[in-house]
Tab-separated table of C-alpha atoms in Angstrom:
chain	number	residue	atom	x	y	z
A	8	MET	CA	0.000	0.000	0.000
A	9	SER	CA	1.501	3.323	-1.044
A	10	VAL	CA	1.760	6.434	1.089
A	11	SER	CA	-0.707	8.256	-1.174
A	12	THR	CA	-3.265	5.455	-0.736
A	13	ILE	CA	-2.929	5.584	3.036
A	14	LEU	CA	-3.269	9.376	3.009
A	15	ALA	CA	-6.370	9.134	0.809
A	16	MET	CA	-7.919	6.616	3.204
A	17	LEU	CA	-7.195	8.891	6.171
A	18	VAL	CA	-8.697	11.908	4.407
A	19	ILE	CA	-11.831	9.960	3.426
A	20	GLY	CA	-12.156	8.676	6.997
A	21	ALA	CA	-11.742	12.196	8.354
A	22	ILE	CA	-14.437	13.550	6.027
A	23	ALA	CA	-16.720	10.658	6.959
A	24	GLY	CA	-16.191	11.270	10.669
A	25	TRP	CA	-16.956	14.956	10.301
A	26	LEU	CA	-20.122	14.175	8.291
A	27	ALA	CA	-21.200	11.519	10.802
A	28	GLY	CA	-20.811	14.023	13.622
A	29	LYS	CA	-23.065	16.449	11.736
A	30	ILE	CA	-25.630	13.729	10.976
A	31	MET	CA	-25.748	12.446	14.569
A	32	GLN	CA	-25.997	16.012	15.993
A	33	GLY	CA	-24.552	16.077	19.463
A	34	GLN	CA	-23.733	12.367	19.583
A	35	GLY	CA	-20.127	12.747	18.496
A	36	PHE	CA	-16.822	13.169	20.294
A	37	GLY	CA	-15.670	16.531	18.989
A	38	LEU	CA	-13.797	17.112	15.761
A	39	LEU	CA	-10.749	14.932	16.451
A	40	GLY	CA	-12.800	12.150	18.034
A	41	ASN	CA	-15.224	12.130	15.114
A	42	ILE	CA	-12.321	11.972	12.671
A	43	ALA	CA	-10.964	8.923	14.526
A	44	VAL	CA	-14.446	7.364	14.513
A	45	GLY	CA	-14.654	8.117	10.784
A	46	ILE	CA	-11.417	6.311	10.075
A	47	VAL	CA	-12.549	3.215	11.988
A	48	GLY	CA	-16.096	3.608	10.649
A	49	SER	CA	-14.814	3.587	7.094
A	50	LEU	CA	-13.626	0.034	7.671
A	51	LEU	CA	-17.037	-0.870	9.114
A	52	GLY	CA	-18.821	0.795	6.190
A	53	GLY	CA	-16.699	-1.075	3.664
A	54	LEU	CA	-17.455	-4.344	5.447
A	55	VAL	CA	-21.219	-3.680	5.623
A	56	PHE	CA	-21.427	-2.548	2.002
A	57	GLY	CA	-19.405	-5.596	0.926
A	58	MET	CA	-21.710	-7.953	2.834
A	59	LEU	CA	-24.716	-6.346	1.137
A	60	GLY	CA	-23.103	-6.773	-2.278
A	61	PHE	CA	-22.482	-3.072	-2.911
A	62	ALA	CA	-19.184	-1.747	-4.170
A	63	SER	CA	-17.872	1.713	-3.387
A	64	ILE	CA	-16.769	3.168	-6.701
A	65	GLY	CA	-14.773	6.363	-6.766
A	66	ILE	CA	-14.156	8.890	-4.068
A	67	ILE	CA	-17.850	9.778	-3.603
A	68	GLY	CA	-18.774	6.120	-3.138
A	69	SER	CA	-15.957	5.709	-0.644
A	70	ILE	CA	-17.089	8.772	1.310
A	71	ILE	CA	-20.686	7.490	1.357
A	72	SER	CA	-19.755	4.016	2.611
A	73	ALA	CA	-17.317	5.468	5.150
A	74	THR	CA	-19.947	7.912	6.415
A	75	VAL	CA	-22.517	5.136	6.792
A	76	GLY	CA	-19.971	3.105	8.746
A	77	ALA	CA	-19.072	6.080	10.945
A	78	VAL	CA	-22.743	6.805	11.683
A	79	LEU	CA	-23.263	3.135	12.586
A	80	LEU	CA	-20.216	3.203	14.827
A	81	LEU	CA	-21.358	6.405	16.582
A	82	TYR	CA	-24.791	4.825	17.095
A	83	ILE	CA	-23.276	1.651	18.556
A	84	ILE	CA	-20.983	3.641	20.854
A	85	GLN	CA	-23.938	5.763	21.995
A	86	LYS	CA	-25.988	2.654	22.857
A	87	VAL	CA	-23.098	1.021	24.712
A	88	LYS	CA	-22.452	4.177	26.754
A	89	SER	CA	-26.102	4.512	27.827
């Protein structure tokens, strides 16, 4: 895996975490926490989309699947905390 690929994955995860924080309104962990959740959530989103038979094509598809994964992860964390 090249450095540019890793950087792209981190940027997509960061965008997804920021978007997930906006979608979940008040359920996030601040900007840096949401970015971390987005990076981990992007893995979850890729897994979920893969299990459903969907492929993330292009940067927009990657951002969508990563955001879905980050929202799911924020939801799970919220339920575990309460």
